[in-house]
């Protein structure tokens, strides 16, 4: 009998916040009327898995509180122990974009968390890296074939001579030519490539492979002297030769680097979720939120993202802004995305789907809360536009699409060392330039994918661990991975996805 | 002394069409006033390379004819032998989109070209392939890491046992999830993936790797029974195992296939250009146009594309439409692209740039003509929307962006066996699923990139060969590559670009 089956026998619910007056049923298949919980609560109805049960008697129009926030109002009185069906919940009227409360939370200062360090690589510009990688930037997709061929040979013939270097990564993408380079939104893919070229895990050894007649000039990437232009070479073999030579020069330098003790404050951690299920918002994301608070308390930079997943909870984000300017910047990014979607003639994608409702999410506010919870409870100290570099400490909102690959690429551009990724249904997604820690929302996923899941938050649902327990486990695992003492599964297997640039401008 | 330097000593011009009253100066650095040509023409001015010289005395308002078409009118009288500067040319008023002549060319029927065959692979559905490849489709980008790992092992451990199979290709792309799958324009990337999955070079052995919770379901790709879903597997190693097993089943079948003699009418050839220079429109593209006519006369399907490169010559395309319906379909695709660019707030990208004018192109009509000339002189028998399959014989307009990778990907979706690619400045671009024949516009490029250029059209500029000569050479080379008797350089090196889907809809 597997662990997940065994715990299924005990009736369990999850209450996320002390203020919550509802909780979520954990057991697969749901729980029948009359079920008695250890706390004394008895179910008045059958309640499906992932759906809400009333923890107190709710009067008509009483606030229904989940994640410590109002997710709606009782349409009629709801007795303690009843199933809170979607039809019993009246949605809160979302405040208008220009009437949102800015920086209104009088959040107490968090206790600083001192003395935590990791073993990283100090860069000349003062930043630290957690990997020692040669990243080879491309100014246009034309060069992909030649570069992939060259990188394969570099890895086979040269890299083994430089054992302190972890990898050689071709930063291939589909931008650079055949694109509307003067379109207003072209700035997004361009700065993304620029910022990834100087990623802290690349140790300051920039190298660019370009063609020569592309629209995106290597000069625009700010690394012209480290550029090889294929149109200047006398054929394919000379192209490969010069790329291999330039790479070896840089590998020699990178190989000299040694890990040194760095404060956790030097870390830039990205957060996202993908392949989510009903438990992502109550296990993995809250544990990530707890770890995010620990990181922020230790002085690190933590980014949460995925505009379309948090958009409908914007009124819960703006009060957390550290000041009004940050609050306005959050709103501006949300508005930009609304316009972007409207041009493509699509509805707000964050609207709940029939699948969401079947899974127990009453409305878009509740859905967004499950995603926002991974941002923890600290103030939002800054906003990073898509493709921009993160230049502040603390919790930042990095405005990106929710697409795992696009979000990953943009968080890399922001300077992310390592990504923490919550998943319910599972995905083997990974990045070449930064480790991705997979946090499972259910123990069943860990059991199924024992060679892909790094941290299991499913134990929160079964009461075997608390949010704090898993949050601390994750915090320590982040430090171990950053220090090279532990590897994520996808690092062990050496698998990754390609970069996926966000280009809201047309191709030509 | 190189060939290109040697021929530079003889004064040369190029006249493309018998009706032309202007010609283009070939010599690098241009030719000085007083230069005497073999035909007796004497230059009245210095004329820069790539610029036009008057072959006859032109009266005020007289038509200036190049490529057999009116590219403008003389603003003042121009003497024979004079430099026709851009300022001497009044642009023809472009007809309005709703006033274009449709199917008005009374083009004489071309003599059918009989008896030409190639050695191809006959598919069960009646089509033929020119390669014997296992193509592994993906329904979402999540699977890339696992699939790349698996394909590497398949190529090392399994493929050598099946010597009649040329390659195993992972059809990675950035679509499938994190995208607005219900947006009106989502149909373009979806049908592109669908149609590439069943490409004729894949021998009917479909195979799809999906995740399980992606928005683009493998069922939508029409190949559900051949799908492996990673979320159904018990971890990474089982994923790799099942992919390798499914691949081997298909490799066994593909390995049984033998080349058989097929009529050239079974070929589907794509045309495009990239990294163009002033000679692309007078050497490589006209030679390709001649070969296109030969292929059409032999009953093949030939596609020309690149909306933004031909858009401003639309009034020269609609008269060539085989019927009014085809003419209207051409206009519709152009209008769609105009709207698409406008949404991205960009000007018509086909407008001549300062660089174009410096290179001798007086206006957008002249520029488009240089690109359109690769479509040859036959009637346009059909229009293929982006991502659609080509279902007709003859010359088709496949509406795609000009981006080499996006055009290549969409022509693959249309069923292209092989692409003919004109280049002036050179690019190592290639595709994994179909050979790309590189045609150089200048002999200097062949000399520089002797291990990447397959056919040289630069000899047309120097008078060493005619357009007909190079056109026939290319026609025979296409048949040899299609038959596996010859390889393109990029096939020899085994280099290629990734697919680049055209997704005009938003990401989410
Ligand atoms: Ca998500
Ligand atoms: Ca995501
Ligand atoms: Ca072109
Ligand atoms: Ca092109
Ligand atoms: Ca790749």
PDB file of N, CA, C and O in Angstrom, chain A residues 141-142 145 183 213 231 233-237 239 337 340 343 345-346 401-403 405 425-426 448-449 451-452 493 495-497 502 506-508, chain B residues 141-142 145 183 213 231 233-237 239 337 340 343 345-346 401-403 405 425-426 448-449 451 493 495-497 502 506-508:
ATOM      1  N   UNK A 141      18.754  33.761 -34.845  1.00  0.00           N
ATOM      2  CA  UNK A 141      18.559  32.321 -34.895  1.00  0.00           C
ATOM      3  C   UNK A 141      19.378  31.637 -35.997  1.00  0.00           C
ATOM      4  O   UNK A 141      19.605  30.427 -35.938  1.00  0.00           O
ATOM      5  N   UNK A 142      19.802  32.395 -37.015  1.00  0.00           N
ATOM      6  CA  UNK A 142      20.575  31.820 -38.131  1.00  0.00           C
ATOM      7  C   UNK A 142      21.748  30.972 -37.657  1.00  0.00           C
ATOM      8  O   UNK A 142      22.134  30.016 -38.314  1.00  0.00           O
ATOM      9  N   UNK A 145      22.462  26.273 -35.929  1.00  0.00           N
ATOM     10  CA  UNK A 145      23.042  25.023 -36.404  1.00  0.00           C
ATOM     11  C   UNK A 145      24.546  24.969 -36.181  1.00  0.00           C
ATOM     12  O   UNK A 145      25.085  23.979 -35.658  1.00  0.00           O
ATOM     13  N   UNK A 183       9.341  47.980 -33.583  1.00  0.00           N
ATOM     14  CA  UNK A 183       8.025  48.022 -32.942  1.00  0.00           C
ATOM     15  C   UNK A 183       8.212  48.424 -31.481  1.00  0.00           C
ATOM     16  O   UNK A 183       9.233  48.112 -30.881  1.00  0.00           O
ATOM     17  N   UNK A 213      24.352  40.239 -40.764  1.00  0.00           N
ATOM     18  CA  UNK A 213      23.373  41.137 -41.388  1.00  0.00           C
ATOM     19  C   UNK A 213      22.052  41.132 -40.630  1.00  0.00           C
ATOM     20  O   UNK A 213      21.047  41.604 -41.137  1.00  0.00           O
ATOM     21  N   UNK A 231      29.478  35.730 -40.907  1.00  0.00           N
ATOM     22  CA  UNK A 231      29.701  36.200 -42.291  1.00  0.00           C
ATOM     23  C   UNK A 231      31.137  36.677 -42.509  1.00  0.00           C
ATOM     24  O   UNK A 231      31.559  36.857 -43.650  1.00  0.00           O
ATOM     25  N   UNK A 233      33.659  34.809 -41.592  1.00  0.00           N
ATOM     26  CA  UNK A 233      34.496  33.607 -41.595  1.00  0.00           C
ATOM     27  C   UNK A 233      34.526  32.976 -42.987  1.00  0.00           C
ATOM     28  O   UNK A 233      33.605  33.119 -43.774  1.00  0.00           O
ATOM     29  N   UNK A 234      35.600  32.230 -43.229  1.00  0.00           N
ATOM     30  CA  UNK A 234      35.805  31.624 -44.554  1.00  0.00           C
ATOM     31  C   UNK A 234      35.175  30.239 -44.637  1.00  0.00           C
ATOM     32  O   UNK A 234      35.816  29.271 -45.043  1.00  0.00           O
ATOM     33  N   UNK A 235      33.896  30.119 -44.236  1.00  0.00           N
ATOM     34  CA  UNK A 235      33.190  28.855 -44.368  1.00  0.00           C
ATOM     35  C   UNK A 235      32.852  28.225 -43.033  1.00  0.00           C
ATOM     36  O   UNK A 235      33.135  28.786 -41.968  1.00  0.00           O
ATOM     37  N   UNK A 236      32.228  27.058 -43.133  1.00  0.00           N
ATOM     38  CA  UNK A 236      31.714  26.365 -41.950  1.00  0.00           C
ATOM     39  C   UNK A 236      32.826  25.948 -41.001  1.00  0.00           C
ATOM     40  O   UNK A 236      32.767  26.239 -39.800  1.00  0.00           O
ATOM     41  N   UNK A 237      33.835  25.266 -41.509  1.00  0.00           N
ATOM     42  CA  UNK A 237      34.894  24.766 -40.623  1.00  0.00           C
ATOM     43  C   UNK A 237      35.619  25.913 -39.904  1.00  0.00           C
ATOM     44  O   UNK A 237      35.851  25.816 -38.693  1.00  0.00           O
ATOM     45  N   UNK A 239      34.259  28.690 -39.083  1.00  0.00           N
ATOM     46  CA  UNK A 239      33.296  29.176 -38.068  1.00  0.00           C
ATOM     47  C   UNK A 239      33.416  28.334 -36.794  1.00  0.00           C
ATOM     48  O   UNK A 239      33.491  28.866 -35.683  1.00  0.00           O
ATOM     49  N   UNK A 337      -0.874  44.021 -19.723  1.00  0.00           N
ATOM     50  CA  UNK A 337      -1.206  42.655 -20.135  1.00  0.00           C
ATOM     51  C   UNK A 337      -2.663  42.540 -20.583  1.00  0.00           C
ATOM     52  O   UNK A 337      -2.978  41.826 -21.531  1.00  0.00           O
ATOM     53  N   UNK A 340      -2.669  43.727 -24.069  1.00  0.00           N
ATOM     54  CA  UNK A 340      -2.002  42.745 -24.920  1.00  0.00           C
ATOM     55  C   UNK A 340      -2.955  41.593 -25.266  1.00  0.00           C
ATOM     56  O   UNK A 340      -3.061  41.183 -26.428  1.00  0.00           O
ATOM     57  N   UNK A 343      -5.778  42.734 -27.684  1.00  0.00           N
ATOM     58  CA  UNK A 343      -5.363  42.801 -29.091  1.00  0.00           C
ATOM     59  C   UNK A 343      -5.452  41.438 -29.753  1.00  0.00           C
ATOM     60  O   UNK A 343      -5.679  41.334 -30.951  1.00  0.00           O
ATOM     61  N   UNK A 345      -7.654  39.325 -29.077  1.00  0.00           N
ATOM     62  CA  UNK A 345      -9.062  38.933 -29.026  1.00  0.00           C
ATOM     63  C   UNK A 345      -9.325  37.752 -28.102  1.00  0.00           C
ATOM     64  O   UNK A 345     -10.034  36.816 -28.445  1.00  0.00           O
ATOM     65  N   UNK A 346      -8.670  37.774 -26.936  1.00  0.00           N
ATOM     66  CA  UNK A 346      -8.973  36.725 -25.960  1.00  0.00           C
ATOM     67  C   UNK A 346      -9.516  37.319 -24.670  1.00  0.00           C
ATOM     68  O   UNK A 346      -9.250  38.464 -24.322  1.00  0.00           O
ATOM     69  N   UNK A 401       4.492  36.390 -18.514  1.00  0.00           N
ATOM     70  CA  UNK A 401       3.412  35.444 -18.760  1.00  0.00           C
ATOM     71  C   UNK A 401       3.536  34.254 -17.808  1.00  0.00           C
ATOM     72  O   UNK A 401       4.591  34.056 -17.191  1.00  0.00           O
ATOM     73  N   UNK A 402       2.464  33.465 -17.697  1.00  0.00           N
ATOM     74  CA  UNK A 402       2.481  32.282 -16.830  1.00  0.00           C
ATOM     75  C   UNK A 402       3.140  31.089 -17.509  1.00  0.00           C
ATOM     76  O   UNK A 402       3.549  30.147 -16.838  1.00  0.00           O
ATOM     77  N   UNK A 403       3.241  31.132 -18.832  1.00  0.00           N
ATOM     78  CA  UNK A 403       3.921  30.056 -19.578  1.00  0.00           C
ATOM     79  C   UNK A 403       5.236  29.728 -18.882  1.00  0.00           C
ATOM     80  O   UNK A 403       6.077  30.594 -18.668  1.00  0.00           O
ATOM     81  N   UNK A 405       7.993  28.359 -19.708  1.00  0.00           N
ATOM     82  CA  UNK A 405       9.256  28.602 -20.430  1.00  0.00           C
ATOM     83  C   UNK A 405       9.504  30.093 -20.586  1.00  0.00           C
ATOM     84  O   UNK A 405      10.626  30.567 -20.470  1.00  0.00           O
ATOM     85  N   UNK A 425       0.491  18.253 -11.204  1.00  0.00           N
ATOM     86  CA  UNK A 425       0.371  17.148 -12.160  1.00  0.00           C
ATOM     87  C   UNK A 425       1.732  16.738 -12.694  1.00  0.00           C
ATOM     88  O   UNK A 425       1.868  15.701 -13.317  1.00  0.00           O
ATOM     89  N   UNK A 426       2.763  17.574 -12.488  1.00  0.00           N
ATOM     90  CA  UNK A 426       4.124  17.195 -12.856  1.00  0.00           C
ATOM     91  C   UNK A 426       4.551  17.704 -14.209  1.00  0.00           C
ATOM     92  O   UNK A 426       3.761  17.717 -15.156  1.00  0.00           O
ATOM     93  N   UNK A 448       5.167   8.767  -7.779  1.00  0.00           N
ATOM     94  CA  UNK A 448       5.161   8.426  -9.206  1.00  0.00           C
ATOM     95  C   UNK A 448       6.449   8.882  -9.892  1.00  0.00           C
ATOM     96  O   UNK A 448       7.011   8.169 -10.711  1.00  0.00           O
ATOM     97  N   UNK A 449       6.914  10.065  -9.569  1.00  0.00           N
ATOM     98  CA  UNK A 449       8.077  10.677 -10.223  1.00  0.00           C
ATOM     99  C   UNK A 449       9.217  10.873  -9.218  1.00  0.00           C
ATOM    100  O   UNK A 449       9.706  11.981  -9.026  1.00  0.00           O
ATOM    101  N   UNK A 451      12.202  10.277  -9.437  1.00  0.00           N
ATOM    102  CA  UNK A 451      13.470  10.745 -10.019  1.00  0.00           C
ATOM    103  C   UNK A 451      13.321  12.098 -10.736  1.00  0.00           C
ATOM    104  O   UNK A 451      14.115  12.452 -11.594  1.00  0.00           O
ATOM    105  N   UNK A 452      12.276  12.846 -10.348  1.00  0.00           N
ATOM    106  CA  UNK A 452      12.100  14.196 -10.907  1.00  0.00           C
ATOM    107  C   UNK A 452      11.663  15.221  -9.860  1.00  0.00           C
ATOM    108  O   UNK A 452      11.901  16.417 -10.041  1.00  0.00           O
ATOM    109  N   UNK A 493      20.062  14.713 -14.499  1.00  0.00           N
ATOM    110  CA  UNK A 493      19.800  14.101 -15.803  1.00  0.00           C
ATOM    111  C   UNK A 493      20.362  14.939 -16.950  1.00  0.00           C
ATOM    112  O   UNK A 493      20.450  14.462 -18.078  1.00  0.00           O
ATOM    113  N   UNK A 495      18.893  17.538 -18.327  1.00  0.00           N
ATOM    114  CA  UNK A 495      17.838  17.892 -19.294  1.00  0.00           C
ATOM    115  C   UNK A 495      17.400  19.343 -19.079  1.00  0.00           C
ATOM    116  O   UNK A 495      17.480  19.861 -17.974  1.00  0.00           O
ATOM    117  N   UNK A 496      16.971  19.968 -20.144  1.00  0.00           N
ATOM    118  CA  UNK A 496      16.490  21.352 -20.037  1.00  0.00           C
ATOM    119  C   UNK A 496      15.645  21.732 -21.247  1.00  0.00           C
ATOM    120  O   UNK A 496      15.646  21.058 -22.264  1.00  0.00           O
ATOM    121  N   UNK A 497      14.938  22.839 -21.094  1.00  0.00           N
ATOM    122  CA  UNK A 497      14.184  23.430 -22.200  1.00  0.00           C
ATOM    123  C   UNK A 497      15.008  24.520 -22.852  1.00  0.00           C
ATOM    124  O   UNK A 497      15.939  25.042 -22.248  1.00  0.00           O
ATOM    125  N   UNK A 502       9.779  36.286 -24.880  1.00  0.00           N
ATOM    126  CA  UNK A 502       8.466  36.926 -24.941  1.00  0.00           C
ATOM    127  C   UNK A 502       8.568  38.061 -25.952  1.00  0.00           C
ATOM    128  O   UNK A 502       9.223  39.066 -25.700  1.00  0.00           O
ATOM    129  N   UNK A 506       5.284  42.069 -33.769  1.00  0.00           N
ATOM    130  CA  UNK A 506       5.084  41.156 -34.907  1.00  0.00           C
ATOM    131  C   UNK A 506       6.397  40.587 -35.450  1.00  0.00           C
ATOM    132  O   UNK A 506       7.461  41.164 -35.271  1.00  0.00           O
ATOM    133  N   UNK A 507       6.294  39.450 -36.117  1.00  0.00           N
ATOM    134  CA  UNK A 507       7.376  38.972 -36.964  1.00  0.00           C
ATOM    135  C   UNK A 507       7.092  39.476 -38.379  1.00  0.00           C
ATOM    136  O   UNK A 507       5.969  39.828 -38.714  1.00  0.00           O
ATOM    137  N   UNK A 508       8.128  39.566 -39.200  1.00  0.00           N
ATOM    138  CA  UNK A 508       7.954  40.172 -40.530  1.00  0.00           C
ATOM    139  C   UNK A 508       8.367  39.220 -41.646  1.00  0.00           C
ATOM    140  O   UNK A 508       8.800  38.126 -41.372  1.00  0.00           O
TER     141      UNK A 508
ATOM    142  N   UNK B 141       5.939  22.294 -25.098  1.00  0.00           N
ATOM    143  CA  UNK B 141       7.371  22.461 -24.909  1.00  0.00           C
ATOM    144  C   UNK B 141       7.912  21.761 -23.657  1.00  0.00           C
ATOM    145  O   UNK B 141       9.113  21.496 -23.562  1.00  0.00           O
ATOM    146  N   UNK B 142       7.030  21.464 -22.693  1.00  0.00           N
ATOM    147  CA  UNK B 142       7.458  20.800 -21.453  1.00  0.00           C
ATOM    148  C   UNK B 142       8.317  19.564 -21.705  1.00  0.00           C
ATOM    149  O   UNK B 142       9.186  19.236 -20.907  1.00  0.00           O
ATOM    150  N   UNK B 145      13.142  18.569 -22.817  1.00  0.00           N
ATOM    151  CA  UNK B 145      14.324  18.022 -22.149  1.00  0.00           C
ATOM    152  C   UNK B 145      14.353  16.500 -22.207  1.00  0.00           C
ATOM    153  O   UNK B 145      15.369  15.894 -22.574  1.00  0.00           O
ATOM    154  N   UNK B 183      -7.765  31.775 -28.924  1.00  0.00           N
ATOM    155  CA  UNK B 183      -7.696  33.012 -29.706  1.00  0.00           C
ATOM    156  C   UNK B 183      -7.957  32.682 -31.175  1.00  0.00           C
ATOM    157  O   UNK B 183      -7.623  31.586 -31.635  1.00  0.00           O
ATOM    158  N   UNK B 213      -1.312  17.481 -19.360  1.00  0.00           N
ATOM    159  CA  UNK B 213      -2.246  18.541 -18.949  1.00  0.00           C
ATOM    160  C   UNK B 213      -2.128  19.769 -19.837  1.00  0.00           C
ATOM    161  O   UNK B 213      -2.632  20.833 -19.491  1.00  0.00           O
ATOM    162  N   UNK B 231       2.995  12.318 -18.168  1.00  0.00           N
ATOM    163  CA  UNK B 231       2.373  12.252 -16.834  1.00  0.00           C
ATOM    164  C   UNK B 231       1.832  10.859 -16.516  1.00  0.00           C
ATOM    165  O   UNK B 231       1.521  10.572 -15.363  1.00  0.00           O
ATOM    166  N   UNK B 233       3.710   8.220 -16.957  1.00  0.00           N
ATOM    167  CA  UNK B 233       4.878   7.359 -16.740  1.00  0.00           C
ATOM    168  C   UNK B 233       5.354   7.462 -15.294  1.00  0.00           C
ATOM    169  O   UNK B 233       5.156   8.484 -14.633  1.00  0.00           O
ATOM    170  N   UNK B 234       6.037   6.427 -14.858  1.00  0.00           N
ATOM    171  CA  UNK B 234       6.482   6.357 -13.461  1.00  0.00           C
ATOM    172  C   UNK B 234       7.875   6.964 -13.289  1.00  0.00           C
ATOM    173  O   UNK B 234       8.757   6.340 -12.702  1.00  0.00           O
ATOM    174  N   UNK B 235       8.072   8.171 -13.809  1.00  0.00           N
ATOM    175  CA  UNK B 235       9.348   8.858 -13.617  1.00  0.00           C
ATOM    176  C   UNK B 235      10.122   9.053 -14.903  1.00  0.00           C
ATOM    177  O   UNK B 235       9.669   8.684 -15.996  1.00  0.00           O
ATOM    178  N   UNK B 236      11.307   9.647 -14.752  1.00  0.00           N
ATOM    179  CA  UNK B 236      12.127  10.020 -15.898  1.00  0.00           C
ATOM    180  C   UNK B 236      12.613   8.811 -16.690  1.00  0.00           C
ATOM    181  O   UNK B 236      12.446   8.748 -17.915  1.00  0.00           O
ATOM    182  N   UNK B 237      13.215   7.845 -16.004  1.00  0.00           N
ATOM    183  CA  UNK B 237      13.756   6.687 -16.717  1.00  0.00           C
ATOM    184  C   UNK B 237      12.677   5.905 -17.469  1.00  0.00           C
ATOM    185  O   UNK B 237      12.884   5.542 -18.626  1.00  0.00           O
ATOM    186  N   UNK B 239      10.042   7.218 -18.721  1.00  0.00           N
ATOM    187  CA  UNK B 239       9.696   8.072 -19.871  1.00  0.00           C
ATOM    188  C   UNK B 239      10.660   7.803 -21.026  1.00  0.00           C
ATOM    189  O   UNK B 239      10.260   7.628 -22.175  1.00  0.00           O
ATOM    190  N   UNK B 337      -2.076  40.340 -43.283  1.00  0.00           N
ATOM    191  CA  UNK B 337      -0.751  40.689 -42.771  1.00  0.00           C
ATOM    192  C   UNK B 337      -0.646  42.184 -42.469  1.00  0.00           C
ATOM    193  O   UNK B 337      -0.024  42.586 -41.492  1.00  0.00           O
ATOM    194  N   UNK B 340      -2.197  42.588 -39.151  1.00  0.00           N
ATOM    195  CA  UNK B 340      -1.326  41.993 -38.129  1.00  0.00           C
ATOM    196  C   UNK B 340      -0.193  42.955 -37.774  1.00  0.00           C
ATOM    197  O   UNK B 340       0.106  43.175 -36.585  1.00  0.00           O
ATOM    198  N   UNK B 343      -1.482  46.044 -35.791  1.00  0.00           N
ATOM    199  CA  UNK B 343      -1.714  45.772 -34.371  1.00  0.00           C
ATOM    200  C   UNK B 343      -0.425  45.913 -33.570  1.00  0.00           C
ATOM    201  O   UNK B 343      -0.454  46.261 -32.397  1.00  0.00           O
ATOM    202  N   UNK B 345       1.794  48.018 -34.244  1.00  0.00           N
ATOM    203  CA  UNK B 345       2.238  49.412 -34.406  1.00  0.00           C
ATOM    204  C   UNK B 345       3.518  49.536 -35.223  1.00  0.00           C
ATOM    205  O   UNK B 345       4.436  50.268 -34.853  1.00  0.00           O
ATOM    206  N   UNK B 346       3.621  48.765 -36.305  1.00  0.00           N
ATOM    207  CA  UNK B 346       4.768  48.944 -37.185  1.00  0.00           C
ATOM    208  C   UNK B 346       4.330  49.357 -38.577  1.00  0.00           C
ATOM    209  O   UNK B 346       3.222  49.063 -39.010  1.00  0.00           O
ATOM    210  N   UNK B 401       5.479  34.734 -43.065  1.00  0.00           N
ATOM    211  CA  UNK B 401       6.426  35.821 -42.822  1.00  0.00           C
ATOM    212  C   UNK B 401       7.718  35.572 -43.632  1.00  0.00           C
ATOM    213  O   UNK B 401       7.951  34.454 -44.104  1.00  0.00           O
ATOM    214  N   UNK B 402       8.535  36.609 -43.768  1.00  0.00           N
ATOM    215  CA  UNK B 402       9.802  36.474 -44.492  1.00  0.00           C
ATOM    216  C   UNK B 402      10.898  35.874 -43.616  1.00  0.00           C
ATOM    217  O   UNK B 402      11.891  35.360 -44.136  1.00  0.00           O
ATOM    218  N   UNK B 403      10.716  35.916 -42.290  1.00  0.00           N
ATOM    219  CA  UNK B 403      11.681  35.301 -41.368  1.00  0.00           C
ATOM    220  C   UNK B 403      12.043  33.913 -41.888  1.00  0.00           C
ATOM    221  O   UNK B 403      11.171  33.072 -42.118  1.00  0.00           O
ATOM    222  N   UNK B 405      13.242  31.237 -40.622  1.00  0.00           N
ATOM    223  CA  UNK B 405      12.883  30.062 -39.817  1.00  0.00           C
ATOM    224  C   UNK B 405      11.389  29.862 -39.793  1.00  0.00           C
ATOM    225  O   UNK B 405      10.898  28.738 -39.839  1.00  0.00           O
ATOM    226  N   UNK B 425      24.419  37.558 -48.711  1.00  0.00           N
ATOM    227  CA  UNK B 425      25.410  37.745 -47.657  1.00  0.00           C
ATOM    228  C   UNK B 425      25.721  36.446 -46.940  1.00  0.00           C
ATOM    229  O   UNK B 425      26.693  36.359 -46.210  1.00  0.00           O
ATOM    230  N   UNK B 426      24.882  35.418 -47.137  1.00  0.00           N
ATOM    231  CA  UNK B 426      25.169  34.100 -46.588  1.00  0.00           C
ATOM    232  C   UNK B 426      24.507  33.850 -45.253  1.00  0.00           C
ATOM    233  O   UNK B 426      24.429  34.732 -44.406  1.00  0.00           O
ATOM    234  N   UNK B 448      34.055  32.355 -50.550  1.00  0.00           N
ATOM    235  CA  UNK B 448      34.249  32.498 -49.107  1.00  0.00           C
ATOM    236  C   UNK B 448      33.689  31.312 -48.331  1.00  0.00           C
ATOM    237  O   UNK B 448      34.296  30.835 -47.382  1.00  0.00           O
ATOM    238  N   UNK B 449      32.508  30.831 -48.762  1.00  0.00           N
ATOM    239  CA  UNK B 449      31.805  29.772 -48.038  1.00  0.00           C
ATOM    240  C   UNK B 449      31.687  28.521 -48.921  1.00  0.00           C
ATOM    241  O   UNK B 449      30.582  28.041 -49.169  1.00  0.00           O
ATOM    242  N   UNK B 451      32.170  25.571 -48.330  1.00  0.00           N
ATOM    243  CA  UNK B 451      31.599  24.391 -47.674  1.00  0.00           C
ATOM    244  C   UNK B 451      30.194  24.642 -47.133  1.00  0.00           C
ATOM    245  O   UNK B 451      29.725  23.948 -46.235  1.00  0.00           O
ATOM    246  N   UNK B 493      26.973  18.403 -42.998  1.00  0.00           N
ATOM    247  CA  UNK B 493      27.452  18.790 -41.665  1.00  0.00           C
ATOM    248  C   UNK B 493      26.484  18.378 -40.565  1.00  0.00           C
ATOM    249  O   UNK B 493      26.836  18.400 -39.393  1.00  0.00           O
ATOM    250  N   UNK B 495      23.812  20.043 -39.640  1.00  0.00           N
ATOM    251  CA  UNK B 495      23.384  21.194 -38.842  1.00  0.00           C
ATOM    252  C   UNK B 495      21.970  21.636 -39.247  1.00  0.00           C
ATOM    253  O   UNK B 495      21.562  21.443 -40.396  1.00  0.00           O
ATOM    254  N   UNK B 496      21.253  22.199 -38.315  1.00  0.00           N
ATOM    255  CA  UNK B 496      19.911  22.691 -38.628  1.00  0.00           C
ATOM    256  C   UNK B 496      19.431  23.656 -37.571  1.00  0.00           C
ATOM    257  O   UNK B 496      19.999  23.754 -36.483  1.00  0.00           O
ATOM    258  N   UNK B 497      18.372  24.376 -37.903  1.00  0.00           N
ATOM    259  CA  UNK B 497      17.688  25.260 -36.964  1.00  0.00           C
ATOM    260  C   UNK B 497      16.513  24.521 -36.353  1.00  0.00           C
ATOM    261  O   UNK B 497      16.024  23.540 -36.910  1.00  0.00           O
ATOM    262  N   UNK B 502       4.775  30.170 -36.199  1.00  0.00           N
ATOM    263  CA  UNK B 502       4.159  31.488 -36.354  1.00  0.00           C
ATOM    264  C   UNK B 502       2.922  31.516 -35.456  1.00  0.00           C
ATOM    265  O   UNK B 502       1.934  30.855 -35.746  1.00  0.00           O
ATOM    266  N   UNK B 506      -1.794  35.730 -28.522  1.00  0.00           N
ATOM    267  CA  UNK B 506      -1.001  36.015 -27.313  1.00  0.00           C
ATOM    268  C   UNK B 506      -0.527  34.761 -26.588  1.00  0.00           C
ATOM    269  O   UNK B 506      -1.123  33.698 -26.730  1.00  0.00           O
ATOM    270  N   UNK B 507       0.530  34.931 -25.798  1.00  0.00           N
ATOM    271  CA  UNK B 507       0.865  33.918 -24.796  1.00  0.00           C
ATOM    272  C   UNK B 507       0.226  34.373 -23.484  1.00  0.00           C
ATOM    273  O   UNK B 507      -0.115  35.549 -23.316  1.00  0.00           O
ATOM    274  N   UNK B 508       0.034  33.429 -22.564  1.00  0.00           N
ATOM    275  CA  UNK B 508      -0.715  33.761 -21.338  1.00  0.00           C
ATOM    276  C   UNK B 508       0.091  33.466 -20.078  1.00  0.00           C
ATOM    277  O   UNK B 508       1.182  32.974 -20.154  1.00  0.00           O
TER     278      UNK B 508
END
